[in-house]
Short mmCIF file of C-alpha atoms in Angstrom, two decimals:
data_model
loop_
_atom_site.label_atom_id
_atom_site.label_comp_id
_atom_site.label_asym_id
_atom_site.label_seq_id
_atom_site.Cartn_x
_atom_site.Cartn_y
_atom_site.Cartn_z
CA GLU W 1 232.60 270.13 -119.80
CA VAL W 2 235.30 269.69 -117.18
CA GLN W 3 234.49 266.61 -115.14
CA LEU W 4 235.98 264.27 -112.55
CA LEU W 5 234.43 260.90 -111.79
CA GLU W 6 235.64 258.82 -108.86
CA SER W 7 235.17 255.10 -108.43
CA GLY W 8 236.52 252.22 -106.36
CA GLY W 9 235.08 252.94 -102.95
CA GLY W 10 233.42 250.29 -100.83
CA LEU W 11 233.35 248.37 -97.59
CA VAL W 12 236.66 246.88 -96.46
CA GLN W 13 237.90 245.27 -93.26
CA PRO W 14 240.57 246.91 -91.09
CA GLY W 15 243.98 246.16 -92.54
CA GLY W 16 242.57 245.76 -96.03
CA SER W 17 243.26 247.62 -99.26
CA LEU W 18 241.37 249.54 -101.93
CA ARG W 19 242.31 251.44 -105.06
CA LEU W 20 240.37 254.56 -105.90
CA SER W 21 240.27 255.93 -109.44
CA CYS W 22 239.35 259.35 -110.75
CA ALA W 23 238.62 259.70 -114.47
CA ALA W 24 239.15 263.21 -115.80
CA SER W 25 237.69 264.82 -118.91
CA GLY W 26 237.30 268.23 -120.50
CA PHE W 27 240.78 269.61 -119.77
CA VAL W 28 244.44 268.84 -120.47
CA PHE W 29 244.91 266.43 -117.58
CA SER W 30 248.72 266.36 -117.67
CA SER W 31 248.93 270.14 -117.21
CA TYR W 32 247.44 270.19 -113.73
CA ALA W 33 248.34 269.01 -110.28
CA MET W 34 245.68 266.85 -108.66
CA SER W 35 244.70 266.17 -105.08
CA TRP W 36 242.66 263.76 -102.99
CA VAL W 37 240.61 265.23 -100.14
CA ARG W 38 238.48 263.25 -97.72
CA GLN W 39 235.60 263.98 -95.38
CA ALA W 40 234.71 261.68 -92.51
CA PRO W 41 231.01 261.44 -91.64
CA GLY W 42 229.85 264.69 -90.08
CA LYS W 43 233.36 266.15 -90.11
CA GLY W 44 235.32 268.75 -92.04
CA LEU W 45 237.57 268.47 -95.07
CA GLU W 46 240.97 266.80 -94.77
CA TRP W 47 243.59 267.04 -97.50
CA VAL W 48 245.09 263.59 -98.14
CA SER W 49 247.56 263.70 -101.03
CA ALA W 50 248.65 265.58 -104.13
CA ILE W 51 250.65 264.89 -107.29
CA ASN W 52 252.10 267.25 -109.85
CA GLY W 53 251.15 267.19 -113.53
CA ARG W 54 253.90 264.86 -114.68
CA GLY W 55 253.59 262.57 -111.67
CA GLY W 56 257.14 263.08 -110.52
CA SER W 57 256.32 264.78 -107.23
CA THR W 58 253.94 263.43 -104.62
CA TYR W 59 252.85 264.74 -101.23
CA TYR W 60 250.96 263.18 -98.33
CA ALA W 61 249.26 264.06 -95.08
CA ASP W 62 251.03 262.63 -92.06
CA SER W 63 247.92 260.58 -91.27
CA VAL W 64 248.29 258.50 -94.46
CA LYS W 65 252.02 258.64 -95.19
CA GLY W 66 253.41 255.15 -95.73
CA ARG W 67 249.95 253.63 -96.20
CA PHE W 68 248.48 255.49 -99.19
CA THR W 69 250.05 256.00 -102.62
CA ILE W 70 248.94 258.56 -105.17
CA SER W 71 249.69 258.08 -108.86
CA ARG W 72 248.41 259.13 -112.26
CA ASP W 73 248.31 257.80 -115.81
CA ASN W 74 248.27 260.79 -118.12
CA SER W 75 247.69 258.57 -121.16
CA LYS W 76 244.41 257.47 -119.57
CA ASN W 77 243.53 260.82 -117.94
CA THR W 78 243.16 258.99 -114.66
CA LEU W 79 244.25 259.68 -111.09
CA TYR W 80 244.63 256.91 -108.54
CA LEU W 81 244.88 256.50 -104.79
CA GLN W 82 246.03 253.15 -103.43
CA LEU W 83 244.85 252.70 -99.85
CA ASN W 84 246.65 250.05 -97.79
CA SER W 85 246.56 249.06 -94.10
CA LEU W 86 243.18 250.70 -93.77
CA ARG W 87 241.90 251.78 -90.37
CA ALA W 88 238.46 252.68 -89.07
CA GLU W 89 239.49 256.34 -89.05
CA ASP W 90 240.01 256.22 -92.83
CA THR W 91 236.24 255.90 -93.26
CA ALA W 92 235.22 258.91 -95.34
CA VAL W 93 234.01 260.24 -98.64
CA TYR W 94 237.07 260.63 -100.85
CA TYR W 95 237.05 263.42 -103.40
CA CYS W 96 239.49 263.93 -106.21
CA ALA W 97 240.10 267.55 -107.11
CA LYS W 98 241.85 269.44 -109.88
CA GLU W 99 244.22 272.18 -108.83
CA TYR W 100 243.43 275.59 -110.31
CA SER W 101 246.85 275.75 -111.95
CA SER W 102 249.91 273.64 -112.60
CA SER W 103 250.97 274.35 -109.02
CA SER W 104 248.99 273.82 -105.85
CA HIS W 105 249.02 277.49 -104.81
CA TYR W 106 245.59 278.52 -105.99
CA GLY W 107 243.18 276.00 -104.56
CA MET W 108 241.08 273.32 -106.22
CA ASP W 109 238.59 274.46 -108.82
CA VAL W 110 237.00 271.20 -109.97
CA TRP W 111 235.83 268.39 -107.71
CA GLY W 112 234.40 264.96 -108.30
CA GLN W 113 231.21 263.75 -106.68
CA GLY W 114 233.12 261.61 -104.18
CA THR W 115 233.41 257.90 -103.50
CA THR W 116 232.71 256.40 -100.07
CA VAL W 117 235.21 254.22 -98.24
CA THR W 118 233.97 252.38 -95.17
CA VAL W 119 236.44 250.47 -93.01
CA SER W 120 234.64 248.09 -90.68
CA ASP E 1 252.77 271.80 -90.51
CA ILE E 2 250.45 274.80 -90.87
CA GLN E 3 247.28 274.81 -88.79
CA MET E 4 244.24 276.76 -89.99
CA THR E 5 241.74 278.10 -87.45
CA GLN E 6 238.35 279.42 -88.51
CA ALA E 7 235.95 281.51 -86.46
CA PRO E 8 233.16 281.32 -85.68
CA SER E 9 232.38 277.61 -86.05
CA SER E 10 228.77 278.55 -86.76
CA VAL E 11 226.79 281.73 -87.33
CA SER E 12 223.07 282.39 -87.50
CA ALA E 13 222.08 285.11 -89.91
CA SER E 14 219.14 286.42 -91.89
CA VAL E 15 218.73 287.00 -95.60
CA GLY E 16 220.30 290.36 -96.41
CA ASP E 17 222.77 290.28 -93.51
CA ARG E 18 226.48 290.90 -93.91
CA VAL E 19 228.45 287.86 -92.74
CA THR E 20 232.17 287.77 -91.99
CA ILE E 21 234.22 284.61 -91.42
CA THR E 22 237.82 284.71 -90.27
CA CYS E 23 240.65 282.28 -90.86
CA ARG E 24 244.01 282.37 -89.12
CA ALA E 25 247.13 280.46 -90.18
CA SER E 26 249.65 279.24 -87.60
CA GLN E 27 252.42 280.78 -89.71
CA GLY E 28 252.61 283.18 -92.61
CA ILE E 29 251.22 281.94 -95.91
CA SER E 30 251.47 285.14 -97.99
CA THR E 31 248.20 285.21 -99.96
CA TRP E 32 248.10 281.49 -100.71
CA LEU E 33 244.62 280.97 -99.32
CA ALA E 34 241.43 279.61 -100.84
CA TRP E 35 237.81 279.64 -99.64
CA TYR E 36 235.22 276.98 -100.42
CA GLN E 37 231.49 276.59 -99.97
CA GLN E 38 229.98 273.17 -99.29
CA LYS E 39 226.33 272.23 -99.16
CA PRO E 40 225.11 268.98 -97.56
CA GLY E 41 225.84 265.91 -99.66
CA LYS E 42 227.73 267.93 -102.27
CA ALA E 43 231.37 268.47 -103.16
CA PRO E 44 233.03 271.72 -102.11
CA LYS E 45 232.98 274.65 -104.52
CA LEU E 46 235.88 277.07 -104.92
CA LEU E 47 234.81 280.65 -104.17
CA ILE E 48 238.04 282.61 -103.70
CA TYR E 49 241.67 281.86 -104.56
CA ALA E 50 244.86 283.74 -103.78
CA ALA E 51 243.06 285.27 -100.79
CA SER E 52 241.04 287.81 -102.75
CA SER E 53 240.49 286.64 -106.34
CA LEU E 54 236.90 285.72 -107.13
CA GLN E 55 236.50 282.42 -108.96
CA SER E 56 234.67 282.68 -112.27
CA GLY E 57 230.90 282.47 -111.89
CA VAL E 58 230.88 283.26 -108.16
CA PRO E 59 228.58 286.19 -107.24
CA SER E 60 230.28 289.46 -106.38
CA ARG E 61 228.67 289.53 -102.93
CA PHE E 62 231.48 287.17 -101.92
CA SER E 63 234.85 288.78 -101.24
CA GLY E 64 238.09 287.77 -99.56
CA SER E 65 240.90 289.72 -97.99
CA GLY E 66 244.04 289.30 -95.92
CA SER E 67 247.64 288.22 -96.14
CA GLY E 68 250.23 286.64 -93.91
CA THR E 69 248.29 284.92 -91.15
CA ASP E 70 244.88 286.61 -91.02
CA PHE E 71 242.18 286.30 -93.65
CA THR E 72 238.51 287.14 -94.03
CA LEU E 73 235.63 285.93 -96.19
CA THR E 74 232.74 288.37 -96.41
CA ILE E 75 229.26 287.82 -97.81
CA SER E 76 227.91 291.34 -98.28
CA SER E 77 224.20 290.47 -98.45
CA LEU E 78 223.32 286.90 -97.52
CA GLN E 79 221.06 285.11 -99.98
CA PRO E 80 219.00 281.94 -99.37
CA GLU E 81 221.39 279.87 -101.48
CA ASP E 82 224.35 280.94 -99.31
CA PHE E 83 223.34 278.87 -96.31
CA ALA E 84 226.15 276.31 -96.27
CA THR E 85 229.45 275.46 -94.62
CA TYR E 86 232.54 277.47 -95.57
CA TYR E 87 236.15 276.29 -95.39
CA CYS E 88 239.46 278.05 -95.79
CA GLN E 89 242.51 276.20 -97.11
CA GLN E 90 246.15 277.16 -97.07
CA ALA E 91 247.88 276.54 -100.39
CA ASN E 92 251.32 277.76 -99.37
CA THR E 93 253.09 274.62 -98.23
CA PHE E 94 252.62 270.87 -98.22
CA PRO E 95 250.91 269.31 -96.37
CA LEU E 96 247.98 271.42 -97.47
CA SER E 97 245.40 272.04 -94.73
CA PHE E 98 241.83 273.17 -94.25
CA GLY E 99 240.20 275.13 -91.49
CA GLY E 100 237.57 273.43 -89.39
CA GLY E 101 234.66 275.05 -91.22
CA THR E 102 232.00 277.67 -90.48
CA LYS E 103 228.36 276.71 -90.80
CA VAL E 104 226.11 279.59 -91.86
CA GLU E 105 222.61 278.89 -90.65
CA ILE E 106 219.25 280.58 -91.05
CA LYS E 107 218.29 282.83 -88.14
#
């Protein structure tokens, strides 16, 4: 079964840091681009960051550029998101998502259950 | 950056109704558009990719169309399990972006 399992969320003070992890199983992890998407309480979906299969290309939303870092360890089938200089507006459920293909042109077909980050 | 605008933001409908949701991109995105369904407290679910391709396992009452800047998601006969919020997402260019969502409510 294809599965994504996020961890690492929690309560952090403004200016603090967290590292989110997303453990993948059931598919060839290195063959797919991966993304992080967040959802603030009562709000819509916001794309945060993406990384290609090999980890050599990374992309960020303007709202997190310079503060968040996406990475992956294909030997561990794990995706990461390092969150630094956190602000109250970063409070959200963070989802990791598998891209439908090796590119990011087809949408995200598998999602984790989400991990909650609260900045207060 | 590409902005995605969905309409309406909410719609009230009855079981059996035909429901249409529109999504407009601020610039052309070819057919690089996906649609998702999200229920409260759950992760989004991919319904449609490449504007009109039905994701495996998604009922055929869902369909997507459009290209360039204007896109449509249609539910041909609304079922009780379809009451949810729907999002479009452009997959043409980074940064990727979602529409604001359309909540489909029971009339």
